[in-house]
Amino acid sequence: MTANHYYDRDVVSIRDFTRNELEFLFNFTDKISNLPRTERSELGKGRTLGSIYYEPSTRTRMSFEAAISSIGGSSIGIADPKSSSIEKGESLSDTIRIMDLYSDVLVLRHPLDGSGRFASELSRNPVINAGSGSEEHPTQAMLDLYTIHKEKGRIDGLRIGIIGDLKYGRTIYSLVYGLANYDVDIRLISPPTLRIRKESLYGVENKLKIQEYTDIPEEILSTLDVIYVTRIQKERFPDIQEYEKVKGTYTIDQTTLDKSKTDVSIMHPLPRLDEISHSIDNTSNATYFRQAANGKEIRAALLALIINEDPV
Ligand code: CP
């Protein structure tokens, strides 16, 4: 096996990972997905995943828990700060230090940008950022890139439309940083007030081919290989009236599919509200549930690589 660069490593930003390292993870994910259950469950035997969620989560938390369980490990965690001593006023740093004592790998979701880096500097054990403010969600991008590769057989040469809340959506930033490793044509579609934060593209802007739109022109829609849709995130708007102005701006439905490539992949990190119609859920284009399933496999592979220097 090639050297495992994930061993004992933090996952704070996807910017910290090269294309080779990402593809190593994708290949390893394929490998362990095909392992017999008994062999797979040796990878995390006796290891504990500790998670701290200061914000709600369904997919990230559950897929990490399912992932560690699938490789033979166990999990402990704070799913809701109100059920922990955070409610009594315990600081983030003390919470991290304590969970670090009981775990082999820590997962943190927190509303502040920089929280993942902060945790990684405090913790003795590796830290995985499960979402830090509007900044990053690196494991979401890992599973998104893996999904694109799996669905399309490649990432290079694709035209990818990204729609919705591009200002506050942390999954978007991690995805765009990850895509900067590839030769892709990115079309960003958002209300003017929710455009991508240009200052957050520092260091990658020269590697990206990006064009921005407010509406999806039909001549562009018909050329997209992937349409990555995001929720407009009410909880991140400083002014609720600004949210009211843009909510429900975009809906992907059968009319959208009729104007798109027949094999377009519709992706979404989920949860969704009304930005993807349930009426297309059973089409082959609806990739978002396969994408969520890939989350468990990518995270199992990532944990196995972090825990074991030479896993298989
Ligand atoms: N995609 C994602 O992060 O979903 P959750 O908020 O449910 O974890």
PDB file of C-alpha atoms and ligand atoms in Angstrom:
ATOM      1  CA  MET A   1       0.000   0.000   0.000  1.00  0.00           C
ATOM      2  CA  THR A   2       1.159   3.561  -0.729  1.00  0.00           C
ATOM      3  CA  ALA A   3       2.096   5.591   2.367  1.00  0.00           C
ATOM      4  CA  ASN A   4      -0.966   6.534   4.388  1.00  0.00           C
ATOM      5  CA  HIS A   5      -0.814  10.315   4.774  1.00  0.00           C
ATOM      6  CA  TYR A   6      -4.018  10.322   6.840  1.00  0.00           C
ATOM      7  CA  TYR A   7      -2.562   8.474   9.798  1.00  0.00           C
ATOM      8  CA  ASP A   8      -2.964  10.441  13.059  1.00  0.00           C
ATOM      9  CA  ARG A   9      -3.918  13.535  11.066  1.00  0.00           C
ATOM     10  CA  ASP A  10      -6.475  16.311  11.650  1.00  0.00           C
ATOM     11  CA  VAL A  11      -9.133  17.019   9.021  1.00  0.00           C
ATOM     12  CA  VAL A  12      -9.812  20.720   9.501  1.00  0.00           C
ATOM     13  CA  SER A  13      -9.831  22.039   5.942  1.00  0.00           C
ATOM     14  CA  ILE A  14      -9.976  20.269   2.615  1.00  0.00           C
ATOM     15  CA  ARG A  15      -7.327  22.746   1.503  1.00  0.00           C
ATOM     16  CA  ASP A  16      -4.857  20.656   3.541  1.00  0.00           C
ATOM     17  CA  PHE A  17      -5.285  17.663   1.192  1.00  0.00           C
ATOM     18  CA  THR A  18      -3.734  17.188  -2.234  1.00  0.00           C
ATOM     19  CA  ARG A  19      -5.481  15.625  -5.211  1.00  0.00           C
ATOM     20  CA  ASN A  20      -3.366  12.481  -4.729  1.00  0.00           C
ATOM     21  CA  GLU A  21      -4.405  12.265  -1.094  1.00  0.00           C
ATOM     22  CA  LEU A  22      -8.091  12.708  -1.969  1.00  0.00           C
ATOM     23  CA  GLU A  23      -7.889  10.021  -4.640  1.00  0.00           C
ATOM     24  CA  PHE A  24      -6.089   7.726  -2.204  1.00  0.00           C
ATOM     25  CA  LEU A  25      -9.099   8.146   0.106  1.00  0.00           C
ATOM     26  CA  PHE A  26     -11.551   7.427  -2.740  1.00  0.00           C
ATOM     27  CA  ASN A  27      -9.673   4.252  -3.703  1.00  0.00           C
ATOM     28  CA  PHE A  28      -9.475   3.148  -0.080  1.00  0.00           C
ATOM     29  CA  THR A  29     -13.222   3.784   0.299  1.00  0.00           C
ATOM     30  CA  ASP A  30     -13.902   1.473  -2.663  1.00  0.00           C
ATOM     31  CA  LYS A  31     -11.579  -1.093  -1.121  1.00  0.00           C
ATOM     32  CA  ILE A  32     -13.166  -1.242   2.326  1.00  0.00           C
ATOM     33  CA  SER A  33     -16.690  -1.092   0.883  1.00  0.00           C
ATOM     34  CA  ASN A  34     -15.944  -4.510  -0.616  1.00  0.00           C
ATOM     35  CA  LEU A  35     -14.268  -6.027   2.440  1.00  0.00           C
ATOM     36  CA  PRO A  36     -15.999  -8.916   4.227  1.00  0.00           C
ATOM     37  CA  ARG A  37     -17.709  -7.635   7.385  1.00  0.00           C
ATOM     38  CA  THR A  38     -15.355  -9.550   9.695  1.00  0.00           C
ATOM     39  CA  GLU A  39     -12.257  -8.050   8.077  1.00  0.00           C
ATOM     40  CA  ARG A  40     -13.744  -4.546   7.986  1.00  0.00           C
ATOM     41  CA  SER A  41     -14.640  -4.677  11.661  1.00  0.00           C
ATOM     42  CA  GLU A  42     -10.968  -5.162  12.597  1.00  0.00           C
ATOM     43  CA  LEU A  43     -10.105  -1.648  11.329  1.00  0.00           C
ATOM     44  CA  GLY A  44     -11.533   0.252  14.286  1.00  0.00           C
ATOM     45  CA  LYS A  45     -11.655  -2.461  16.939  1.00  0.00           C
ATOM     46  CA  GLY A  46     -11.308  -1.038  20.451  1.00  0.00           C
ATOM     47  CA  ARG A  47     -11.307   2.575  19.213  1.00  0.00           C
ATOM     48  CA  THR A  48     -13.699   5.309  20.293  1.00  0.00           C
ATOM     49  CA  LEU A  49     -15.035   8.204  18.261  1.00  0.00           C
ATOM     50  CA  GLY A  50     -15.937  11.224  20.406  1.00  0.00           C
ATOM     51  CA  SER A  51     -18.293  13.774  18.913  1.00  0.00           C
ATOM     52  CA  ILE A  52     -19.353  17.249  20.007  1.00  0.00           C
ATOM     53  CA  TYR A  53     -22.194  18.916  18.119  1.00  0.00           C
ATOM     54  CA  TYR A  54     -23.000  22.505  18.987  1.00  0.00           C
ATOM     55  CA  GLU A  55     -25.359  22.601  15.976  1.00  0.00           C
ATOM     56  CA  PRO A  56     -27.987  20.087  14.839  1.00  0.00           C
ATOM     57  CA  SER A  57     -27.008  17.299  12.464  1.00  0.00           C
ATOM     58  CA  THR A  58     -28.600  14.199  10.999  1.00  0.00           C
ATOM     59  CA  ARG A  59     -26.290  12.975   8.226  1.00  0.00           C
ATOM     60  CA  THR A  60     -22.883  13.948   9.547  1.00  0.00           C
ATOM     61  CA  ARG A  61     -23.438  12.696  13.078  1.00  0.00           C
ATOM     62  CA  MET A  62     -25.272   9.519  12.136  1.00  0.00           C
ATOM     63  CA  SER A  63     -22.928   8.617   9.289  1.00  0.00           C
ATOM     64  CA  PHE A  64     -19.867   9.061  11.533  1.00  0.00           C
ATOM     65  CA  GLU A  65     -21.513   6.861  14.171  1.00  0.00           C
ATOM     66  CA  ALA A  66     -22.515   4.250  11.589  1.00  0.00           C
ATOM     67  CA  ALA A  67     -19.021   4.480  10.080  1.00  0.00           C
ATOM     68  CA  ILE A  68     -17.090   3.832  13.312  1.00  0.00           C
ATOM     69  CA  SER A  69     -19.496   1.031  14.196  1.00  0.00           C
ATOM     70  CA  SER A  70     -19.017  -0.554  10.756  1.00  0.00           C
ATOM     71  CA  ILE A  71     -15.258  -0.768  11.328  1.00  0.00           C
ATOM     72  CA  GLY A  72     -15.662  -2.283  14.792  1.00  0.00           C
ATOM     73  CA  GLY A  73     -15.311   0.799  16.974  1.00  0.00           C
ATOM     74  CA  SER A  74     -17.717   2.641  19.243  1.00  0.00           C
ATOM     75  CA  SER A  75     -18.881   6.213  19.692  1.00  0.00           C
ATOM     76  CA  ILE A  76     -19.658   8.622  22.498  1.00  0.00           C
ATOM     77  CA  GLY A  77     -20.811  12.168  22.128  1.00  0.00           C
ATOM     78  CA  ILE A  78     -22.723  15.321  22.788  1.00  0.00           C
ATOM     79  CA  ALA A  79     -25.549  15.573  20.293  1.00  0.00           C
ATOM     80  CA  ASP A  80     -27.163  18.555  21.956  1.00  0.00           C
ATOM     81  CA  PRO A  81     -25.274  21.057  24.135  1.00  0.00           C
ATOM     82  CA  LYS A  82     -28.367  21.364  26.370  1.00  0.00           C
ATOM     83  CA  SER A  83     -27.876  17.772  27.540  1.00  0.00           C
ATOM     84  CA  SER A  84     -24.258  18.370  28.584  1.00  0.00           C
ATOM     85  CA  SER A  85     -22.290  20.589  30.964  1.00  0.00           C
ATOM     86  CA  ILE A  86     -22.031  23.160  28.157  1.00  0.00           C
ATOM     87  CA  GLU A  87     -25.490  24.158  29.436  1.00  0.00           C
ATOM     88  CA  LYS A  88     -23.863  24.930  32.834  1.00  0.00           C
ATOM     89  CA  GLY A  89     -21.368  27.226  31.130  1.00  0.00           C
ATOM     90  CA  GLU A  90     -18.464  24.860  30.446  1.00  0.00           C
ATOM     91  CA  SER A  91     -16.157  26.385  27.838  1.00  0.00           C
ATOM     92  CA  LEU A  92     -15.472  24.998  24.377  1.00  0.00           C
ATOM     93  CA  SER A  93     -11.823  24.427  25.290  1.00  0.00           C
ATOM     94  CA  ASP A  94     -12.669  22.410  28.438  1.00  0.00           C
ATOM     95  CA  THR A  95     -15.291  20.423  26.533  1.00  0.00           C
ATOM     96  CA  ILE A  96     -12.709  19.539  23.870  1.00  0.00           C
ATOM     97  CA  ARG A  97     -10.076  18.617  26.480  1.00  0.00           C
ATOM     98  CA  ILE A  98     -12.482  16.321  28.332  1.00  0.00           C
ATOM     99  CA  MET A  99     -13.810  14.566  25.232  1.00  0.00           C
ATOM    100  CA  ASP A 100     -10.210  14.149  24.069  1.00  0.00           C
ATOM    101  CA  LEU A 101      -9.513  12.135  27.249  1.00  0.00           C
ATOM    102  CA  TYR A 102     -12.242   9.624  26.407  1.00  0.00           C
ATOM    103  CA  SER A 103     -11.753   9.269  22.638  1.00  0.00           C
ATOM    104  CA  ASP A 104      -9.253   8.254  19.955  1.00  0.00           C
ATOM    105  CA  VAL A 105     -10.641  10.646  17.325  1.00  0.00           C
ATOM    106  CA  LEU A 106     -12.742  13.781  17.924  1.00  0.00           C
ATOM    107  CA  VAL A 107     -15.448  15.190  15.657  1.00  0.00           C
ATOM    108  CA  LEU A 108     -16.594  18.771  16.231  1.00  0.00           C
ATOM    109  CA  ARG A 109     -19.398  20.838  14.723  1.00  0.00           C
ATOM    110  CA  HIS A 110     -19.552  24.417  15.938  1.00  0.00           C
ATOM    111  CA  PRO A 111     -21.089  27.686  14.673  1.00  0.00           C
ATOM    112  CA  LEU A 112     -17.806  29.624  14.727  1.00  0.00           C
ATOM    113  CA  ASP A 113     -15.357  29.852  11.836  1.00  0.00           C
ATOM    114  CA  GLY A 114     -11.975  28.633  13.083  1.00  0.00           C
ATOM    115  CA  SER A 115     -13.468  26.263  15.669  1.00  0.00           C
ATOM    116  CA  GLY A 116     -12.072  23.172  13.908  1.00  0.00           C
ATOM    117  CA  ARG A 117      -8.539  24.584  13.862  1.00  0.00           C
ATOM    118  CA  PHE A 118      -8.891  25.672  17.492  1.00  0.00           C
ATOM    119  CA  ALA A 119      -9.924  22.149  18.522  1.00  0.00           C
ATOM    120  CA  SER A 120      -7.091  20.555  16.564  1.00  0.00           C
ATOM    121  CA  GLU A 121      -4.574  22.721  18.396  1.00  0.00           C
ATOM    122  CA  LEU A 122      -5.974  21.738  21.809  1.00  0.00           C
ATOM    123  CA  SER A 123      -6.568  18.062  21.272  1.00  0.00           C
ATOM    124  CA  ARG A 124      -3.896  15.343  21.592  1.00  0.00           C
ATOM    125  CA  ASN A 125      -5.923  13.112  19.292  1.00  0.00           C
ATOM    126  CA  PRO A 126      -6.865  13.867  15.674  1.00  0.00           C
ATOM    127  CA  VAL A 127      -9.809  16.235  15.164  1.00  0.00           C
ATOM    128  CA  ILE A 128     -12.274  16.104  12.289  1.00  0.00           C
ATOM    129  CA  ASN A 129     -14.119  19.319  11.496  1.00  0.00           C
ATOM    130  CA  ALA A 130     -17.786  18.412  10.969  1.00  0.00           C
ATOM    131  CA  GLY A 131     -18.707  21.991  10.068  1.00  0.00           C
ATOM    132  CA  SER A 132     -17.251  25.255  11.346  1.00  0.00           C
ATOM    133  CA  GLY A 133     -19.572  28.251  10.931  1.00  0.00           C
ATOM    134  CA  SER A 134     -19.854  29.318   7.294  1.00  0.00           C
ATOM    135  CA  GLU A 135     -16.247  28.350   6.751  1.00  0.00           C
ATOM    136  CA  GLU A 136     -15.839  24.652   5.900  1.00  0.00           C
ATOM    137  CA  HIS A 137     -17.242  21.140   6.068  1.00  0.00           C
ATOM    138  CA  PRO A 138     -14.332  19.134   4.659  1.00  0.00           C
ATOM    139  CA  THR A 139     -15.733  15.608   4.977  1.00  0.00           C
ATOM    140  CA  GLN A 140     -18.855  16.717   3.098  1.00  0.00           C
ATOM    141  CA  ALA A 141     -16.617  17.811   0.221  1.00  0.00           C
ATOM    142  CA  MET A 142     -14.723  14.509   0.374  1.00  0.00           C
ATOM    143  CA  LEU A 143     -17.976  12.597  -0.049  1.00  0.00           C
ATOM    144  CA  ASP A 144     -19.197  15.050  -2.703  1.00  0.00           C
ATOM    145  CA  LEU A 145     -16.050  14.631  -4.808  1.00  0.00           C
ATOM    146  CA  TYR A 146     -16.199  10.860  -4.306  1.00  0.00           C
ATOM    147  CA  THR A 147     -19.850  10.878  -5.428  1.00  0.00           C
ATOM    148  CA  ILE A 148     -19.107  12.933  -8.549  1.00  0.00           C
ATOM    149  CA  HIS A 149     -16.245  10.589  -9.420  1.00  0.00           C
ATOM    150  CA  LYS A 150     -18.395   7.508  -8.834  1.00  0.00           C
ATOM    151  CA  GLU A 151     -21.398   8.804 -10.771  1.00  0.00           C
ATOM    152  CA  LYS A 152     -19.515  10.309 -13.707  1.00  0.00           C
ATOM    153  CA  GLY A 153     -16.365   8.168 -13.807  1.00  0.00           C
ATOM    154  CA  ARG A 154     -14.221  11.321 -13.677  1.00  0.00           C
ATOM    155  CA  ILE A 155     -14.133  14.864 -12.317  1.00  0.00           C
ATOM    156  CA  ASP A 156     -11.815  16.515 -14.853  1.00  0.00           C
ATOM    157  CA  GLY A 157     -13.659  18.016 -17.816  1.00  0.00           C
ATOM    158  CA  LEU A 158     -17.047  18.333 -16.095  1.00  0.00           C
ATOM    159  CA  ARG A 159     -19.236  21.428 -16.012  1.00  0.00           C
ATOM    160  CA  ILE A 160     -20.685  21.827 -12.522  1.00  0.00           C
ATOM    161  CA  GLY A 161     -23.480  24.220 -11.550  1.00  0.00           C
ATOM    162  CA  ILE A 162     -23.722  25.185  -7.880  1.00  0.00           C
ATOM    163  CA  ILE A 163     -27.000  26.809  -6.843  1.00  0.00           C
ATOM    164  CA  GLY A 164     -28.386  28.499  -3.769  1.00  0.00           C
ATOM    165  CA  ASP A 165     -26.799  30.007  -0.700  1.00  0.00           C
ATOM    166  CA  LEU A 166     -23.224  30.458  -1.813  1.00  0.00           C
ATOM    167  CA  LYS A 167     -22.461  33.098   0.810  1.00  0.00           C
ATOM    168  CA  TYR A 168     -23.127  31.151   3.991  1.00  0.00           C
ATOM    169  CA  GLY A 169     -22.983  27.546   2.730  1.00  0.00           C
ATOM    170  CA  ARG A 170     -19.873  25.955   4.248  1.00  0.00           C
ATOM    171  CA  THR A 171     -20.287  22.872   2.075  1.00  0.00           C
ATOM    172  CA  ILE A 172     -19.842  25.131  -0.962  1.00  0.00           C
ATOM    173  CA  TYR A 173     -16.495  26.489   0.182  1.00  0.00           C
ATOM    174  CA  SER A 174     -15.085  23.037   0.909  1.00  0.00           C
ATOM    175  CA  LEU A 175     -16.455  21.730  -2.400  1.00  0.00           C
ATOM    176  CA  VAL A 176     -14.974  24.609  -4.409  1.00  0.00           C
ATOM    177  CA  TYR A 177     -11.582  24.202  -2.665  1.00  0.00           C
ATOM    178  CA  GLY A 178     -11.680  20.482  -3.460  1.00  0.00           C
ATOM    179  CA  LEU A 179     -12.670  21.128  -7.085  1.00  0.00           C
ATOM    180  CA  ALA A 180      -9.676  23.472  -7.432  1.00  0.00           C
ATOM    181  CA  ASN A 181      -7.597  20.276  -7.703  1.00  0.00           C
ATOM    182  CA  TYR A 182      -9.396  19.405 -10.952  1.00  0.00           C
ATOM    183  CA  ASP A 183      -9.946  20.879 -14.404  1.00  0.00           C
ATOM    184  CA  VAL A 184     -13.626  21.775 -14.043  1.00  0.00           C
ATOM    185  CA  ASP A 185     -15.894  24.552 -15.310  1.00  0.00           C
ATOM    186  CA  ILE A 186     -17.908  25.942 -12.385  1.00  0.00           C
ATOM    187  CA  ARG A 187     -21.124  27.934 -12.828  1.00  0.00           C
ATOM    188  CA  LEU A 188     -22.354  29.634  -9.649  1.00  0.00           C
ATOM    189  CA  ILE A 189     -26.047  30.556  -9.476  1.00  0.00           C
ATOM    190  CA  SER A 190     -27.341  32.606  -6.523  1.00  0.00           C
ATOM    191  CA  PRO A 191     -29.281  35.737  -5.623  1.00  0.00           C
ATOM    192  CA  PRO A 192     -26.917  38.752  -5.755  1.00  0.00           C
ATOM    193  CA  THR A 193     -26.963  38.984  -1.940  1.00  0.00           C
ATOM    194  CA  LEU A 194     -25.837  35.349  -1.587  1.00  0.00           C
ATOM    195  CA  ARG A 195     -22.856  35.340  -3.965  1.00  0.00           C
ATOM    196  CA  ILE A 196     -19.740  33.441  -2.958  1.00  0.00           C
ATOM    197  CA  ARG A 197     -17.390  35.379  -0.631  1.00  0.00           C
ATOM    198  CA  LYS A 198     -14.526  36.258  -2.941  1.00  0.00           C
ATOM    199  CA  GLU A 199     -12.119  36.782  -0.054  1.00  0.00           C
ATOM    200  CA  SER A 200     -12.634  33.136   0.948  1.00  0.00           C
ATOM    201  CA  LEU A 201     -11.280  32.004  -2.427  1.00  0.00           C
ATOM    202  CA  TYR A 202      -7.795  33.330  -1.603  1.00  0.00           C
ATOM    203  CA  GLY A 203      -5.099  30.968  -2.788  1.00  0.00           C
ATOM    204  CA  VAL A 204      -7.361  29.005  -5.150  1.00  0.00           C
ATOM    205  CA  GLU A 205      -8.872  31.715  -7.349  1.00  0.00           C
ATOM    206  CA  ASN A 206      -6.242  31.202 -10.059  1.00  0.00           C
ATOM    207  CA  LYS A 207      -6.969  27.459 -10.218  1.00  0.00           C
ATOM    208  CA  LEU A 208     -10.713  27.925 -10.750  1.00  0.00           C
ATOM    209  CA  LYS A 209     -12.820  28.632 -13.828  1.00  0.00           C
ATOM    210  CA  ILE A 210     -15.918  30.324 -12.378  1.00  0.00           C
ATOM    211  CA  GLN A 211     -18.820  32.268 -13.892  1.00  0.00           C
ATOM    212  CA  GLU A 212     -21.663  33.718 -11.826  1.00  0.00           C
ATOM    213  CA  TYR A 213     -25.382  34.068 -12.593  1.00  0.00           C
ATOM    214  CA  THR A 214     -28.568  35.100 -10.835  1.00  0.00           C
ATOM    215  CA  ASP A 215     -30.798  32.804 -12.905  1.00  0.00           C
ATOM    216  CA  ILE A 216     -29.784  29.644 -14.747  1.00  0.00           C
ATOM    217  CA  PRO A 217     -29.681  30.499 -18.475  1.00  0.00           C
ATOM    218  CA  GLU A 218     -31.251  27.609 -20.449  1.00  0.00           C
ATOM    219  CA  GLU A 219     -28.238  27.401 -22.754  1.00  0.00           C
ATOM    220  CA  ILE A 220     -26.054  26.778 -19.667  1.00  0.00           C
ATOM    221  CA  LEU A 221     -28.529  24.474 -17.911  1.00  0.00           C
ATOM    222  CA  SER A 222     -28.498  22.145 -20.916  1.00  0.00           C
ATOM    223  CA  THR A 223     -24.706  21.737 -20.634  1.00  0.00           C
ATOM    224  CA  LEU A 224     -24.321  21.004 -16.908  1.00  0.00           C
ATOM    225  CA  ASP A 225     -23.068  17.546 -15.892  1.00  0.00           C
ATOM    226  CA  VAL A 226     -23.802  18.125 -12.204  1.00  0.00           C
ATOM    227  CA  ILE A 227     -26.248  20.490 -10.510  1.00  0.00           C
ATOM    228  CA  TYR A 228     -25.253  20.881  -6.862  1.00  0.00           C
ATOM    229  CA  VAL A 229     -28.137  22.481  -4.974  1.00  0.00           C
ATOM    230  CA  THR A 230     -27.967  24.028  -1.515  1.00  0.00           C
ATOM    231  CA  ARG A 231     -30.492  25.183   1.034  1.00  0.00           C
ATOM    232  CA  ILE A 232     -30.799  28.882   1.750  1.00  0.00           C
ATOM    233  CA  GLN A 233     -29.757  28.799   5.398  1.00  0.00           C
ATOM    234  CA  LYS A 234     -32.141  30.841   7.489  1.00  0.00           C
ATOM    235  CA  GLU A 235     -30.088  30.259  10.635  1.00  0.00           C
ATOM    236  CA  ARG A 236     -27.034  32.104   9.259  1.00  0.00           C
ATOM    237  CA  PHE A 237     -28.765  35.340   8.188  1.00  0.00           C
ATOM    238  CA  PRO A 238     -28.004  38.234  10.551  1.00  0.00           C
ATOM    239  CA  ASP A 239     -31.251  39.880   9.350  1.00  0.00           C
ATOM    240  CA  ILE A 240     -34.321  37.631   8.950  1.00  0.00           C
ATOM    241  CA  GLN A 241     -35.882  40.124   6.503  1.00  0.00           C
ATOM    242  CA  GLU A 242     -32.990  39.459   4.133  1.00  0.00           C
ATOM    243  CA  TYR A 243     -33.788  35.729   4.340  1.00  0.00           C
ATOM    244  CA  GLU A 244     -37.469  36.404   3.582  1.00  0.00           C
ATOM    245  CA  LYS A 245     -36.427  38.196   0.368  1.00  0.00           C
ATOM    246  CA  VAL A 246     -34.496  35.213  -1.041  1.00  0.00           C
ATOM    247  CA  LYS A 247     -36.144  32.089   0.387  1.00  0.00           C
ATOM    248  CA  GLY A 248     -37.626  29.804  -2.245  1.00  0.00           C
ATOM    249  CA  THR A 249     -35.682  31.490  -5.061  1.00  0.00           C
ATOM    250  CA  TYR A 250     -34.808  28.233  -6.863  1.00  0.00           C
ATOM    251  CA  THR A 251     -36.615  24.943  -7.315  1.00  0.00           C
ATOM    252  CA  ILE A 252     -35.204  21.989  -9.210  1.00  0.00           C
ATOM    253  CA  ASP A 253     -38.083  19.939 -10.624  1.00  0.00           C
ATOM    254  CA  GLN A 254     -39.101  17.942 -13.678  1.00  0.00           C
ATOM    255  CA  THR A 255     -39.153  21.127 -15.786  1.00  0.00           C
ATOM    256  CA  THR A 256     -35.491  21.641 -14.868  1.00  0.00           C
ATOM    257  CA  LEU A 257     -34.679  18.021 -15.791  1.00  0.00           C
ATOM    258  CA  ASP A 258     -36.496  18.408 -19.124  1.00  0.00           C
ATOM    259  CA  LYS A 259     -34.106  21.245 -20.020  1.00  0.00           C
ATOM    260  CA  SER A 260     -30.972  19.461 -18.730  1.00  0.00           C
ATOM    261  CA  LYS A 261     -28.658  16.733 -19.987  1.00  0.00           C
ATOM    262  CA  THR A 262     -30.426  13.371 -19.714  1.00  0.00           C
ATOM    263  CA  ASP A 263     -27.715  12.101 -17.351  1.00  0.00           C
ATOM    264  CA  VAL A 264     -27.343  15.254 -15.218  1.00  0.00           C
ATOM    265  CA  SER A 265     -26.613  14.423 -11.572  1.00  0.00           C
ATOM    266  CA  ILE A 266     -28.654  16.437  -9.076  1.00  0.00           C
ATOM    267  CA  MET A 267     -26.726  16.649  -5.816  1.00  0.00           C
ATOM    268  CA  HIS A 268     -27.496  18.283  -2.470  1.00  0.00           C
ATOM    269  CA  PRO A 269     -25.654  18.007   0.872  1.00  0.00           C
ATOM    270  CA  LEU A 270     -29.139  17.930   2.521  1.00  0.00           C
ATOM    271  CA  PRO A 271     -31.232  18.782   4.447  1.00  0.00           C
ATOM    272  CA  ARG A 272     -33.425  20.256   1.721  1.00  0.00           C
ATOM    273  CA  LEU A 273     -36.473  22.454   2.067  1.00  0.00           C
ATOM    274  CA  ASP A 274     -38.249  23.300  -1.197  1.00  0.00           C
ATOM    275  CA  GLU A 275     -35.205  23.726  -3.463  1.00  0.00           C
ATOM    276  CA  ILE A 276     -35.547  20.205  -4.906  1.00  0.00           C
ATOM    277  CA  SER A 277     -39.045  18.935  -5.627  1.00  0.00           C
ATOM    278  CA  HIS A 278     -39.830  15.526  -4.096  1.00  0.00           C
ATOM    279  CA  SER A 279     -41.383  14.666  -7.457  1.00  0.00           C
ATOM    280  CA  ILE A 280     -37.918  13.966  -8.930  1.00  0.00           C
ATOM    281  CA  ASP A 281     -36.700  11.766  -6.053  1.00  0.00           C
ATOM    282  CA  ASN A 282     -37.240   8.546  -8.013  1.00  0.00           C
ATOM    283  CA  THR A 283     -35.491   9.695 -11.183  1.00  0.00           C
ATOM    284  CA  SER A 284     -32.011   8.372 -11.961  1.00  0.00           C
ATOM    285  CA  ASN A 285     -30.805  12.000 -11.869  1.00  0.00           C
ATOM    286  CA  ALA A 286     -31.583  12.326  -8.156  1.00  0.00           C
ATOM    287  CA  THR A 287     -28.164  11.593  -6.705  1.00  0.00           C
ATOM    288  CA  TYR A 288     -28.631  13.092  -3.232  1.00  0.00           C
ATOM    289  CA  PHE A 289     -29.586   9.896  -1.399  1.00  0.00           C
ATOM    290  CA  ARG A 290     -26.706   7.943  -2.968  1.00  0.00           C
ATOM    291  CA  GLN A 291     -24.513  10.913  -1.999  1.00  0.00           C
ATOM    292  CA  ALA A 292     -25.669  10.644   1.638  1.00  0.00           C
ATOM    293  CA  ALA A 293     -25.006   6.883   1.584  1.00  0.00           C
ATOM    294  CA  ASN A 294     -21.488   7.567   0.330  1.00  0.00           C
ATOM    295  CA  GLY A 295     -21.001   9.734   3.430  1.00  0.00           C
ATOM    296  CA  LYS A 296     -20.905   6.691   5.660  1.00  0.00           C
ATOM    297  CA  GLU A 297     -18.406   4.883   3.443  1.00  0.00           C
ATOM    298  CA  ILE A 298     -16.066   7.861   3.009  1.00  0.00           C
ATOM    299  CA  ARG A 299     -16.136   8.514   6.762  1.00  0.00           C
ATOM    300  CA  ALA A 300     -15.483   4.864   7.585  1.00  0.00           C
ATOM    301  CA  ALA A 301     -12.483   4.918   5.246  1.00  0.00           C
ATOM    302  CA  LEU A 302     -11.258   8.214   6.675  1.00  0.00           C
ATOM    303  CA  LEU A 303     -11.508   6.947  10.260  1.00  0.00           C
ATOM    304  CA  ALA A 304      -9.750   3.697   9.356  1.00  0.00           C
ATOM    305  CA  LEU A 305      -6.895   5.642   7.745  1.00  0.00           C
ATOM    306  CA  ILE A 306      -6.590   8.067  10.672  1.00  0.00           C
ATOM    307  CA  ILE A 307      -6.576   5.260  13.243  1.00  0.00           C
ATOM    308  CA  ASN A 308      -4.293   2.772  11.467  1.00  0.00           C
ATOM    309  CA  GLU A 309      -0.938   3.524   9.909  1.00  0.00           C
ATOM    310  CA  ASP A 310      -1.186   0.511   7.600  1.00  0.00           C
ATOM    311  CA  PRO A 311      -4.888  -0.446   7.610  1.00  0.00           C
ATOM    312  CA  VAL A 312      -5.218  -3.174   4.976  1.00  0.00           C
TER     313      VAL A 312
HETATM  314  N1   CP B   1     -24.937  17.531   4.982  1.00  0.00           N
HETATM  315  C1   CP B   1     -24.951  17.725   6.318  1.00  0.00           C
HETATM  316  O1   CP B   1     -23.972  18.241   6.907  1.00  0.00           O
HETATM  317  O2   CP B   1     -26.091  17.325   6.917  1.00  0.00           O
HETATM  318  P1   CP B   1     -26.386  17.404   8.477  1.00  0.00           P
HETATM  319  O3   CP B   1     -26.445  18.877   8.837  1.00  0.00           O
HETATM  320  O4   CP B   1     -27.665  16.686   8.688  1.00  0.00           O
HETATM  321  O5   CP B   1     -25.214  16.754   9.199  1.00  0.00           O
END
